[in-house]
Short mmCIF file of C-alpha atoms in Angstrom, two decimals:
data_model
loop_
_atom_site.label_atom_id
_atom_site.label_comp_id
_atom_site.label_asym_id
_atom_site.label_seq_id
_atom_site.Cartn_x
_atom_site.Cartn_y
_atom_site.Cartn_z
CA UNK R 1 86.19 73.14 94.17
CA UNK R 2 86.69 73.06 97.96
CA UNK R 3 89.64 75.45 97.67
CA UNK R 4 87.57 77.76 95.48
CA UNK R 5 84.67 77.87 97.95
CA UNK R 6 87.03 78.46 100.86
CA UNK R 7 88.73 81.30 98.95
CA UNK R 8 85.35 82.87 98.16
CA UNK R 9 84.42 82.69 101.84
CA UNK R 10 87.75 84.29 102.74
CA UNK R 11 87.15 87.04 100.20
CA UNK R 12 83.71 87.83 101.60
CA UNK R 13 84.96 87.87 105.18
CA UNK R 14 87.92 90.12 104.30
CA UNK R 15 85.63 92.55 102.46
CA UNK R 16 83.25 92.89 105.41
CA UNK R 17 86.14 93.15 107.88
CA UNK R 18 87.80 95.92 105.87
CA UNK R 19 84.59 97.92 105.69
CA UNK R 20 83.96 97.70 109.43
CA UNK R 21 87.60 98.38 110.28
CA UNK R 22 87.72 101.40 107.99
CA UNK R 23 84.48 102.70 109.44
CA UNK R 24 85.83 102.27 112.96
CA UNK R 25 89.04 104.10 112.04
CA UNK R 26 86.96 107.11 111.02
CA UNK R 27 85.76 107.45 114.61
CA UNK R 28 89.08 107.11 116.44
CA UNK R 29 92.80 106.81 115.71
CA UNK R 30 93.59 103.76 113.61
CA UNK R 31 95.83 102.26 116.32
CA UNK R 32 92.95 102.38 118.80
CA UNK R 33 90.87 100.40 116.31
CA UNK R 34 93.62 97.83 115.71
CA UNK R 35 94.18 97.49 119.46
CA UNK R 36 90.67 96.06 119.64
CA UNK R 37 90.61 94.18 116.35
CA UNK R 38 93.88 92.25 116.70
CA UNK R 39 93.16 90.69 120.14
CA UNK R 40 89.64 89.83 118.98
CA UNK R 41 91.17 87.95 116.05
CA UNK R 42 93.59 86.15 118.35
CA UNK R 43 90.75 85.09 120.65
CA UNK R 44 88.86 83.50 117.75
CA UNK R 45 91.90 81.55 116.62
CA UNK R 46 92.62 80.29 120.14
CA UNK R 47 89.01 79.10 120.36
CA UNK R 48 89.44 77.26 117.04
CA UNK R 49 92.64 75.57 118.23
CA UNK R 50 90.96 72.43 119.65
CA UNK R 51 88.86 72.05 116.50
CA UNK R 52 91.51 72.59 113.82
CA UNK R 53 94.64 71.64 115.75
CA UNK R 54 98.00 73.39 115.92
CA UNK R 55 101.62 72.21 115.84
CA UNK R 56 104.15 74.84 116.85
CA UNK R 57 107.27 73.65 115.05
CA UNK R 58 110.02 75.97 113.82
CA UNK R 59 108.46 76.51 110.40
CA UNK R 60 105.04 77.34 111.79
CA UNK R 61 106.46 79.76 114.36
CA UNK R 62 108.85 81.44 111.92
CA UNK R 63 106.43 81.91 109.04
CA UNK R 64 103.63 82.73 111.47
CA UNK R 65 105.68 85.47 113.11
CA UNK R 66 106.56 86.92 109.70
CA UNK R 67 102.89 86.89 108.69
CA UNK R 68 102.01 88.59 111.99
CA UNK R 69 104.45 91.42 111.40
CA UNK R 70 103.01 91.91 107.90
CA UNK R 71 99.49 91.68 109.32
CA UNK R 72 100.19 94.45 111.83
CA UNK R 73 101.30 96.72 108.99
CA UNK R 74 98.32 95.64 106.86
CA UNK R 75 95.84 96.35 109.67
CA UNK R 76 97.16 99.85 110.32
CA UNK R 77 97.75 100.85 106.69
CA UNK R 78 94.48 99.45 105.37
CA UNK R 79 92.22 100.85 108.08
CA UNK R 80 93.95 104.23 107.79
CA UNK R 81 93.57 104.12 104.00
CA UNK R 82 89.85 103.43 104.20
CA UNK R 83 89.43 106.09 106.87
CA UNK R 84 90.82 108.98 104.81
CA UNK R 85 89.43 108.22 101.34
CA UNK R 86 86.56 106.65 99.41
CA UNK R 87 86.37 102.92 100.11
CA UNK R 88 84.98 102.12 96.66
CA UNK R 89 88.27 103.25 95.07
CA UNK R 90 90.98 102.55 97.63
CA UNK R 91 89.92 99.05 98.69
CA UNK R 92 90.20 97.66 95.13
CA UNK R 93 93.63 99.27 94.72
CA UNK R 94 94.91 97.34 97.75
CA UNK R 95 93.38 94.16 96.32
CA UNK R 96 95.14 94.50 92.99
CA UNK R 97 98.52 94.91 94.70
CA UNK R 98 97.82 92.09 97.14
CA UNK R 99 97.02 89.65 94.31
CA UNK R 100 100.15 90.17 92.21
CA UNK R 101 102.86 88.89 94.58
CA UNK R 102 101.12 85.63 95.62
CA UNK R 103 100.35 84.84 91.97
CA UNK R 104 104.01 85.34 91.06
CA UNK R 105 105.15 83.18 93.98
CA UNK R 106 102.70 80.41 93.16
CA UNK R 107 103.65 80.23 89.49
CA UNK R 108 107.36 80.43 90.31
CA UNK R 109 106.97 77.41 92.59
CA UNK R 110 105.73 75.30 89.72
CA UNK R 111 101.94 75.58 89.99
CA UNK R 112 100.24 74.65 86.70
CA UNK R 113 96.74 75.48 85.49
CA UNK R 114 94.52 73.76 82.92
CA UNK R 115 93.01 75.52 79.93
CA UNK R 116 90.05 76.86 81.94
CA UNK R 117 92.40 78.05 84.66
CA UNK R 118 94.70 79.79 82.19
CA UNK R 119 91.68 81.76 80.98
CA UNK R 120 90.06 82.23 84.38
CA UNK R 121 93.15 83.52 86.20
CA UNK R 122 93.78 86.55 83.96
CA UNK R 123 90.04 87.21 83.88
CA UNK R 124 90.05 87.32 87.68
CA UNK R 125 92.92 89.83 87.59
CA UNK R 126 90.97 91.88 85.04
CA UNK R 127 87.99 91.75 87.41
CA UNK R 128 90.10 93.18 90.22
CA UNK R 129 91.21 96.00 87.90
CA UNK R 130 87.64 96.73 86.79
CA UNK R 131 86.37 96.79 90.35
CA UNK R 132 89.13 99.34 90.89
CA UNK R 133 87.70 101.54 88.14
CA UNK R 134 85.51 103.59 90.48
CA UNK R 135 86.14 107.31 90.72
CA UNK R 136 85.55 109.35 93.82
CA UNK R 137 82.66 111.78 93.92
CA UNK R 138 82.93 115.37 95.05
CA UNK R 139 82.47 114.54 98.71
CA UNK R 140 85.63 112.43 99.02
CA UNK R 141 88.72 112.92 96.91
CA UNK R 142 91.50 110.39 96.40
CA UNK R 143 94.72 112.01 97.57
CA UNK R 144 98.32 110.97 96.91
CA UNK R 145 98.89 109.99 100.57
CA UNK R 146 95.79 107.77 100.43
CA UNK R 147 97.03 106.04 97.28
CA UNK R 148 100.48 105.50 98.79
CA UNK R 149 98.87 104.00 101.88
CA UNK R 150 96.75 101.75 99.65
CA UNK R 151 99.86 100.47 97.84
CA UNK R 152 101.56 99.86 101.18
CA UNK R 153 98.52 98.03 102.54
CA UNK R 154 98.29 95.83 99.46
CA UNK R 155 101.96 94.90 99.72
CA UNK R 156 101.62 94.06 103.42
CA UNK R 157 98.57 91.87 102.73
CA UNK R 158 100.44 90.04 99.95
CA UNK R 159 103.41 89.32 102.22
CA UNK R 160 101.06 88.09 104.95
CA UNK R 161 99.33 85.65 102.57
CA UNK R 162 102.58 84.33 101.12
CA UNK R 163 104.03 83.74 104.59
CA UNK R 164 100.92 81.81 105.67
CA UNK R 165 101.14 79.68 102.54
CA UNK R 166 104.81 78.88 103.23
CA UNK R 167 104.06 77.52 106.71
CA UNK R 168 104.09 73.69 107.02
CA UNK R 169 100.78 72.17 105.94
CA UNK R 170 100.63 69.93 109.01
CA UNK R 171 100.88 72.79 111.48
CA UNK R 172 97.13 73.43 111.69
CA UNK R 173 96.34 77.00 112.63
CA UNK R 174 99.56 77.48 114.60
CA UNK R 175 100.87 80.04 112.06
CA UNK R 176 97.70 82.08 112.50
CA UNK R 177 97.88 81.98 116.29
CA UNK R 178 101.55 82.97 116.32
CA UNK R 179 100.93 85.63 113.70
CA UNK R 180 98.03 87.21 115.53
CA UNK R 181 99.95 87.19 118.80
CA UNK R 182 102.82 89.03 117.08
CA UNK R 183 100.34 91.48 115.53
CA UNK R 184 98.81 92.21 118.95
CA UNK R 185 102.22 92.75 120.60
CA UNK R 186 103.46 95.03 117.81
CA UNK R 187 100.25 97.04 117.87
CA UNK R 188 100.44 97.43 121.63
CA UNK R 189 104.07 98.56 121.39
CA UNK R 190 103.23 101.08 118.65
CA UNK R 191 100.31 102.44 120.68
CA UNK R 192 102.55 102.85 123.73
CA UNK R 193 105.21 104.60 121.65
CA UNK R 194 102.76 107.01 120.04
CA UNK R 195 100.22 107.26 122.86
CA UNK R 196 100.29 111.07 122.82
CA UNK R 197 99.19 111.09 119.18
CA UNK R 198 96.21 108.76 119.61
CA UNK R 199 93.80 111.52 120.59
CA UNK R 200 90.99 111.37 123.15
CA UNK R 201 88.44 109.56 120.97
CA UNK R 202 87.37 106.16 122.20
CA UNK R 203 87.40 103.36 119.62
CA UNK R 204 84.17 101.95 118.23
CA UNK R 205 84.55 98.71 120.18
CA UNK R 206 81.76 96.82 118.41
CA UNK R 207 82.93 97.71 114.91
CA UNK R 208 86.59 97.02 115.69
CA UNK R 209 85.95 93.70 117.44
CA UNK R 210 83.65 92.47 114.67
CA UNK R 211 86.25 93.48 112.08
CA UNK R 212 88.84 91.46 113.99
CA UNK R 213 86.61 88.39 114.20
CA UNK R 214 85.86 88.53 110.48
CA UNK R 215 89.52 89.06 109.65
CA UNK R 216 90.38 85.98 111.67
CA UNK R 217 87.71 83.94 109.89
CA UNK R 218 89.09 85.15 106.56
CA UNK R 219 92.60 84.13 107.53
CA UNK R 220 91.52 80.64 108.55
CA UNK R 221 89.58 80.15 105.32
CA UNK R 222 92.51 81.40 103.24
CA UNK R 223 94.94 79.06 105.00
CA UNK R 224 92.68 76.07 104.41
CA UNK R 225 92.13 77.11 100.78
CA UNK R 226 95.84 77.57 100.09
CA UNK R 227 96.57 74.12 101.52
CA UNK R 228 94.01 72.44 99.28
CA UNK R 229 94.55 74.42 96.07
CA UNK R 230 97.01 76.51 94.08
CA UNK R 231 98.23 79.73 95.72
CA UNK R 232 97.96 81.61 92.40
CA UNK R 233 94.24 80.82 92.11
CA UNK R 234 93.38 81.12 95.80
CA UNK R 235 95.13 84.50 96.11
CA UNK R 236 93.29 86.00 93.13
CA UNK R 237 89.90 84.79 94.34
CA UNK R 238 90.65 86.12 97.83
CA UNK R 239 91.67 89.44 96.24
CA UNK R 240 88.08 89.91 95.06
CA UNK R 241 87.26 91.06 98.62
CA UNK R 242 86.62 94.68 97.52
CA UNK R 243 83.27 93.50 96.13
CA UNK R 244 82.00 93.13 99.70
CA UNK R 245 83.55 96.42 100.77
CA UNK R 246 82.13 98.30 97.77
CA UNK R 247 78.63 96.89 98.25
CA UNK R 248 78.62 97.72 101.96
CA UNK R 249 79.96 101.21 101.24
CA UNK R 250 77.07 101.66 98.81
CA UNK R 251 74.46 100.37 101.24
CA UNK R 252 75.71 102.14 104.38
CA UNK R 253 77.63 105.19 103.16
CA UNK R 254 75.79 105.78 99.86
CA UNK R 255 79.04 105.66 97.88
CA UNK R 256 78.37 105.23 94.18
CA UNK R 257 79.05 101.99 92.32
CA UNK R 258 80.31 102.83 88.85
CA UNK R 259 79.76 100.95 85.61
CA UNK R 260 83.32 99.70 85.54
CA UNK R 261 82.88 98.19 88.99
CA UNK R 262 79.65 96.49 87.93
CA UNK R 263 81.46 95.07 84.91
CA UNK R 264 84.18 93.91 87.27
CA UNK R 265 81.68 92.04 89.44
CA UNK R 266 80.30 90.27 86.36
CA UNK R 267 83.79 89.42 85.14
CA UNK R 268 84.60 88.08 88.58
CA UNK R 269 81.62 85.73 88.45
CA UNK R 270 82.78 84.42 85.04
CA UNK R 271 86.34 83.98 86.27
CA UNK R 272 85.21 82.07 89.34
CA UNK R 273 83.20 79.74 87.12
CA UNK R 274 86.21 79.05 84.89
CA UNK R 275 88.47 78.47 87.86
CA UNK R 276 85.93 76.05 89.27
CA UNK R 277 86.14 74.05 86.03
CA UNK R 278 89.93 74.08 86.35
#
């Protein structure tokens, strides 16, 4: 139950972070947005260090660095994806991709589910698919480049989550700190390399920083959830984050919520209940 609640909190935080990051990337180049978001995330994790502890052994540093490299790609690809297309379609696509790899890894490592879990897990995957059932309206079309970016973002998110799960359980939040430091360095290097392509627009500092803080909170909650529960379950619950993005896109940007997405939200609630019983 604790793992489930932590995963739900992670899902909500990721959904809000993605919405704000995508909104910020519509106002300035995506790298300018990530340049603000990544250091903000790192600052939060450093502040949490005394509270949650951190042990920087070889496993924590190695897996943390790998997660950071994946996170840098996920930041850039996801924010760019949400900047060039309708969030209510593209965010769920990334979620579906990001759920598949961690589930496969968890089950391959011998995780077992009870009867309720065996029913709840596929229902949760169905919920992710249904939430992805939205279609763009005439104001914002889904293009092939946007879909390719969404697939890339989902893959990067999945790799990031798997790497965090592989880090030693006694390392505290060291993998997150190392990962976010790597993300910040890689983003800074990319911005320096492509500085002439960044354009003159200033980033939306408030949106980007808040997205970074929420992304950090989501990462901490996911790490704690994965250490106290099965990766297969935690990853699928975390992958429900588009619900937050879709609802915010509806409230702020007036993007439509389609019947399939509403059915997906209801299916998600049922799946969460079954997984709680498991």
